[in-house]
């Protein structure tokens, strides 16, 4: 006589054990992915968020030490790298083409990578979590990565900037921050 019922029960038990471990592994991967996203993109939750007029915005550094946040240029979603050392809001040639930005006069830019030539432009609307401005001076810089826009002082200059530890707070000055 064979014990075929016991073999089926054993296979069922092994299958449940494998399924349990697969679920645990999947949950760990999901949790670690969330942790990694939070460290590389701590301000991602700002996408589509809008602050009340005059309300300060606080950003957190990513694990590379930069302040990166989602925003829009001319109502198109972009990723900003806040750069208080940049004069203008600087975009790549490819992004400028996608946004159909008008080319202004030729300009020479001094960057961390040396001297670069590009063009000045005007951005109709720039927004960072509801901190919005119109007619912002910008620069189209060849060789920039398409994914990131340098958010320079032509936008940031309208805010009090306070950096403390791992956070940067932008507070609108004299009515700036709402659409102007």
mmCIF file of C-alpha atoms in Angstrom:
data_model
loop_
_atom_site.group_PDB
_atom_site.id
_atom_site.type_symbol
_atom_site.label_atom_id
_atom_site.label_comp_id
_atom_site.label_asym_id
_atom_site.label_seq_id
_atom_site.Cartn_x
_atom_site.Cartn_y
_atom_site.Cartn_z
ATOM 1 C CA UNK A 1 0.000 0.000 0.000
ATOM 2 C CA UNK A 2 1.353 3.404 -0.876
ATOM 3 C CA UNK A 3 0.806 6.619 1.032
ATOM 4 C CA UNK A 4 -0.126 8.838 -1.914
ATOM 5 C CA UNK A 5 -2.142 11.221 0.305
ATOM 6 C CA UNK A 6 0.954 11.971 2.414
ATOM 7 C CA UNK A 7 3.035 12.797 -0.684
ATOM 8 C CA UNK A 8 0.434 15.248 -1.925
ATOM 9 C CA UNK A 9 0.264 16.872 1.502
ATOM 10 C CA UNK A 10 4.054 17.174 1.603
ATOM 11 C CA UNK A 11 4.149 18.744 -1.905
ATOM 12 C CA UNK A 12 1.392 21.150 -0.851
ATOM 13 C CA UNK A 13 3.384 22.097 2.263
ATOM 14 C CA UNK A 14 6.589 22.667 0.270
ATOM 15 C CA UNK A 15 4.651 24.758 -2.254
ATOM 16 C CA UNK A 16 3.189 26.907 0.524
ATOM 17 C CA UNK A 17 6.657 27.344 2.064
ATOM 18 C CA UNK A 18 8.115 28.456 -1.286
ATOM 19 C CA UNK A 19 5.173 30.819 -1.824
ATOM 20 C CA UNK A 20 5.623 32.270 1.669
ATOM 21 C CA UNK A 21 9.350 32.921 1.081
ATOM 22 C CA UNK A 22 8.605 34.449 -2.334
ATOM 23 C CA UNK A 23 6.095 36.835 -0.721
ATOM 24 C CA UNK A 24 8.574 37.777 2.013
ATOM 25 C CA UNK A 25 11.261 38.414 -0.603
ATOM 26 C CA UNK A 26 8.871 40.497 -2.733
ATOM 27 C CA UNK A 27 7.874 42.582 0.301
ATOM 28 C CA UNK A 28 11.532 43.186 1.191
ATOM 29 C CA UNK A 29 12.342 44.265 -2.371
ATOM 30 C CA UNK A 30 9.321 46.606 -2.355
ATOM 31 C CA UNK A 31 10.342 48.093 1.023
ATOM 32 C CA UNK A 32 14.005 48.580 0.044
ATOM 33 C CA UNK A 33 12.958 50.143 -3.277
ATOM 34 C CA UNK A 34 10.826 52.635 -1.348
ATOM 35 C CA UNK A 35 13.745 53.408 0.946
ATOM 36 C CA UNK A 36 16.058 53.909 -2.038
ATOM 37 C CA UNK A 37 13.529 56.174 -3.775
ATOM 38 C CA UNK A 38 13.127 58.216 -0.592
ATOM 39 C CA UNK A 39 16.901 58.709 -0.354
ATOM 40 C CA UNK A 40 17.460 59.572 -4.027
ATOM 41 C CA UNK A 41 14.232 61.563 -4.530
ATOM 42 C CA UNK A 42 13.139 62.845 -1.103
ATOM 43 C CA UNK A 43 11.054 65.652 -2.636
ATOM 44 C CA UNK A 44 9.181 63.537 -5.210
ATOM 45 C CA UNK A 45 5.918 63.964 -3.291
ATOM 46 C CA UNK A 46 5.905 67.668 -4.240
ATOM 47 C CA UNK A 47 4.821 66.854 -7.803
ATOM 48 C CA UNK A 48 1.458 68.467 -8.387
ATOM 49 C CA UNK A 49 1.415 69.954 -4.887
ATOM 50 C CA UNK A 50 0.508 73.607 -4.488
ATOM 51 C CA UNK A 51 1.358 75.783 -1.505
ATOM 52 C CA UNK A 52 -0.788 78.590 -0.180
ATOM 53 C CA UNK A 53 0.356 82.058 -1.215
ATOM 54 C CA UNK A 54 3.331 83.174 0.863
ATOM 55 C CA UNK A 55 3.831 79.769 2.465
ATOM 56 C CA UNK A 56 7.472 78.585 2.700
ATOM 57 C CA UNK A 57 8.630 75.448 0.899
ATOM 58 C CA UNK A 58 11.088 73.098 2.612
ATOM 59 C CA UNK A 59 13.142 70.670 0.529
ATOM 60 C CA UNK A 60 15.388 67.824 1.690
ATOM 61 C CA UNK A 61 18.805 66.917 0.279
ATOM 62 C CA UNK A 62 19.048 63.681 -1.660
ATOM 63 C CA UNK A 63 21.717 61.153 -0.757
ATOM 64 C CA UNK A 64 24.124 62.849 -3.204
ATOM 65 C CA UNK A 65 23.761 66.063 -1.195
ATOM 66 C CA UNK A 66 21.700 67.935 -3.811
ATOM 67 C CA UNK A 67 18.295 69.562 -3.605
ATOM 68 C CA UNK A 68 16.260 67.992 -6.411
ATOM 69 C CA UNK A 69 12.519 68.488 -6.842
ATOM 70 C CA UNK A 70 9.798 68.096 -9.462
ATOM 71 C CA UNK A 71 8.308 71.170 -11.064
ATOM 72 C CA UNK A 72 7.109 72.575 -14.361
ATOM 73 C CA UNK A 73 8.303 74.893 -17.099
ATOM 74 C CA UNK A 74 5.525 76.217 -19.322
ATOM 75 C CA UNK A 75 3.216 73.590 -17.760
ATOM 76 C CA UNK A 76 5.519 70.708 -18.785
ATOM 77 C CA UNK A 77 6.889 68.475 -15.983
ATOM 78 C CA UNK A 78 10.633 68.727 -15.311
ATOM 79 C CA UNK A 79 13.088 67.808 -12.571
ATOM 80 C CA UNK A 80 14.852 70.782 -10.999
ATOM 81 C CA UNK A 81 18.302 70.757 -9.417
ATOM 82 C CA UNK A 82 18.356 73.869 -7.236
ATOM 83 C CA UNK A 83 21.600 75.740 -7.917
ATOM 84 C CA UNK A 84 22.193 79.002 -6.064
ATOM 85 C CA UNK A 85 25.429 79.393 -8.045
ATOM 86 C CA UNK A 86 23.598 79.488 -11.386
ATOM 87 C CA UNK A 87 22.480 82.857 -12.714
ATOM 88 C CA UNK A 88 19.658 81.515 -14.867
ATOM 89 C CA UNK A 89 17.228 78.632 -15.046
ATOM 90 C CA UNK A 90 19.297 76.491 -17.417
ATOM 91 C CA UNK A 91 17.911 73.861 -19.779
ATOM 92 C CA UNK A 92 19.412 71.509 -22.338
ATOM 93 C CA UNK A 93 19.022 72.110 -26.068
ATOM 94 C CA UNK A 94 16.766 69.050 -26.357
ATOM 95 C CA UNK A 95 14.446 70.267 -23.593
ATOM 96 C CA UNK A 96 14.404 73.787 -25.048
ATOM 97 C CA UNK A 97 13.302 72.293 -28.355
ATOM 98 C CA UNK A 98 10.556 70.208 -26.680
ATOM 99 C CA UNK A 99 9.339 73.292 -24.798
ATOM 100 C CA UNK A 100 9.579 75.369 -27.994
ATOM 101 C CA UNK A 101 11.577 78.043 -26.182
ATOM 102 C CA UNK A 102 12.488 81.117 -28.216
ATOM 103 C CA UNK A 103 16.211 81.600 -28.837
ATOM 104 C CA UNK A 104 17.453 84.939 -27.592
ATOM 105 C CA UNK A 105 20.896 86.411 -28.029
ATOM 106 C CA UNK A 106 23.989 84.237 -27.912
ATOM 107 C CA UNK A 107 25.685 84.077 -24.531
ATOM 108 C CA UNK A 108 28.822 82.741 -22.899
ATOM 109 C CA UNK A 109 28.485 80.813 -19.635
ATOM 110 C CA UNK A 110 31.147 79.988 -17.086
ATOM 111 C CA UNK A 111 30.321 76.648 -15.490
ATOM 112 C CA UNK A 112 32.038 74.170 -13.202
ATOM 113 C CA UNK A 113 33.098 72.367 -16.396
ATOM 114 C CA UNK A 114 34.563 75.480 -18.024
ATOM 115 C CA UNK A 115 33.278 78.011 -20.519
ATOM 116 C CA UNK A 116 30.251 77.124 -22.629
ATOM 117 C CA UNK A 117 28.327 78.966 -25.331
ATOM 118 C CA UNK A 118 24.552 78.940 -25.628
ATOM 119 C CA UNK A 119 21.581 81.255 -25.874
ATOM 120 C CA UNK A 120 19.409 83.259 -23.529
ATOM 121 C CA UNK A 121 15.657 82.719 -23.490
ATOM 122 C CA UNK A 122 12.548 83.625 -21.535
ATOM 123 C CA UNK A 123 10.461 80.971 -19.797
ATOM 124 C CA UNK A 124 6.770 81.858 -19.782
ATOM 125 C CA UNK A 125 6.068 80.078 -16.480
ATOM 126 C CA UNK A 126 8.210 78.260 -13.917
ATOM 127 C CA UNK A 127 6.651 76.461 -10.962
ATOM 128 C CA UNK A 128 8.033 74.553 -7.987
ATOM 129 C CA UNK A 129 5.284 73.136 -5.722
ATOM 130 C CA UNK A 130 3.088 76.161 -6.238
ATOM 131 C CA UNK A 131 5.905 78.701 -6.028
ATOM 132 C CA UNK A 132 5.374 80.159 -9.480
ATOM 133 C CA UNK A 133 6.806 82.966 -11.557
ATOM 134 C CA UNK A 134 6.184 84.229 -15.066
ATOM 135 C CA UNK A 135 8.664 85.620 -17.598
ATOM 136 C CA UNK A 136 11.720 84.024 -15.968
ATOM 137 C CA UNK A 137 15.117 84.541 -17.571
ATOM 138 C CA UNK A 138 16.620 81.296 -18.783
ATOM 139 C CA UNK A 139 19.590 79.849 -20.613
ATOM 140 C CA UNK A 140 19.824 77.126 -23.220
ATOM 141 C CA UNK A 141 23.118 75.364 -22.580
ATOM 142 C CA UNK A 142 24.557 72.768 -24.979
ATOM 143 C CA UNK A 143 25.842 69.594 -23.376
ATOM 144 C CA UNK A 144 23.474 69.604 -20.403
ATOM 145 C CA UNK A 145 21.679 66.401 -19.475
ATOM 146 C CA UNK A 146 18.117 66.385 -20.775
ATOM 147 C CA UNK A 147 16.637 65.089 -17.520
ATOM 148 C CA UNK A 148 17.650 67.866 -15.113
ATOM 149 C CA UNK A 149 17.029 71.618 -15.205
ATOM 150 C CA UNK A 150 19.278 73.892 -13.135
ATOM 151 C CA UNK A 151 16.968 76.139 -11.143
ATOM 152 C CA UNK A 152 19.135 79.239 -10.819
ATOM 153 C CA UNK A 153 18.852 82.649 -9.238
ATOM 154 C CA UNK A 154 16.630 84.117 -11.972
ATOM 155 C CA UNK A 155 13.930 82.090 -10.162
ATOM 156 C CA UNK A 156 15.421 81.563 -6.690
ATOM 157 C CA UNK A 157 16.335 85.246 -6.265
ATOM 158 C CA UNK A 158 12.685 85.989 -5.466
ATOM 159 C CA UNK A 159 12.908 83.944 -2.252
ATOM 160 C CA UNK A 160 14.680 84.051 1.077
ATOM 161 C CA UNK A 161 16.819 80.920 1.078
ATOM 162 C CA UNK A 162 17.656 79.280 4.376
ATOM 163 C CA UNK A 163 19.822 76.163 4.462
ATOM 164 C CA UNK A 164 20.012 74.256 7.717
ATOM 165 C CA UNK A 165 21.426 70.759 7.897
ATOM 166 C CA UNK A 166 19.815 68.582 5.262
ATOM 167 C CA UNK A 167 17.047 71.053 4.425
ATOM 168 C CA UNK A 168 16.569 74.177 2.326
ATOM 169 C CA UNK A 169 13.609 76.466 2.931
ATOM 170 C CA UNK A 170 12.395 78.905 0.285
ATOM 171 C CA UNK A 171 10.219 81.723 1.604
ATOM 172 C CA UNK A 172 8.542 84.102 -0.869
ATOM 173 C CA UNK A 173 9.703 87.730 -0.560
ATOM 174 C CA UNK A 174 7.404 90.709 -1.200
ATOM 175 C CA UNK A 175 4.546 88.758 -2.689
ATOM 176 C CA UNK A 176 6.751 86.509 -4.832
ATOM 177 C CA UNK A 177 5.874 82.857 -5.038
ATOM 178 C CA UNK A 178 2.377 83.235 -6.304
ATOM 179 C CA UNK A 179 2.218 83.780 -10.037
ATOM 180 C CA UNK A 180 3.706 87.186 -10.764
#
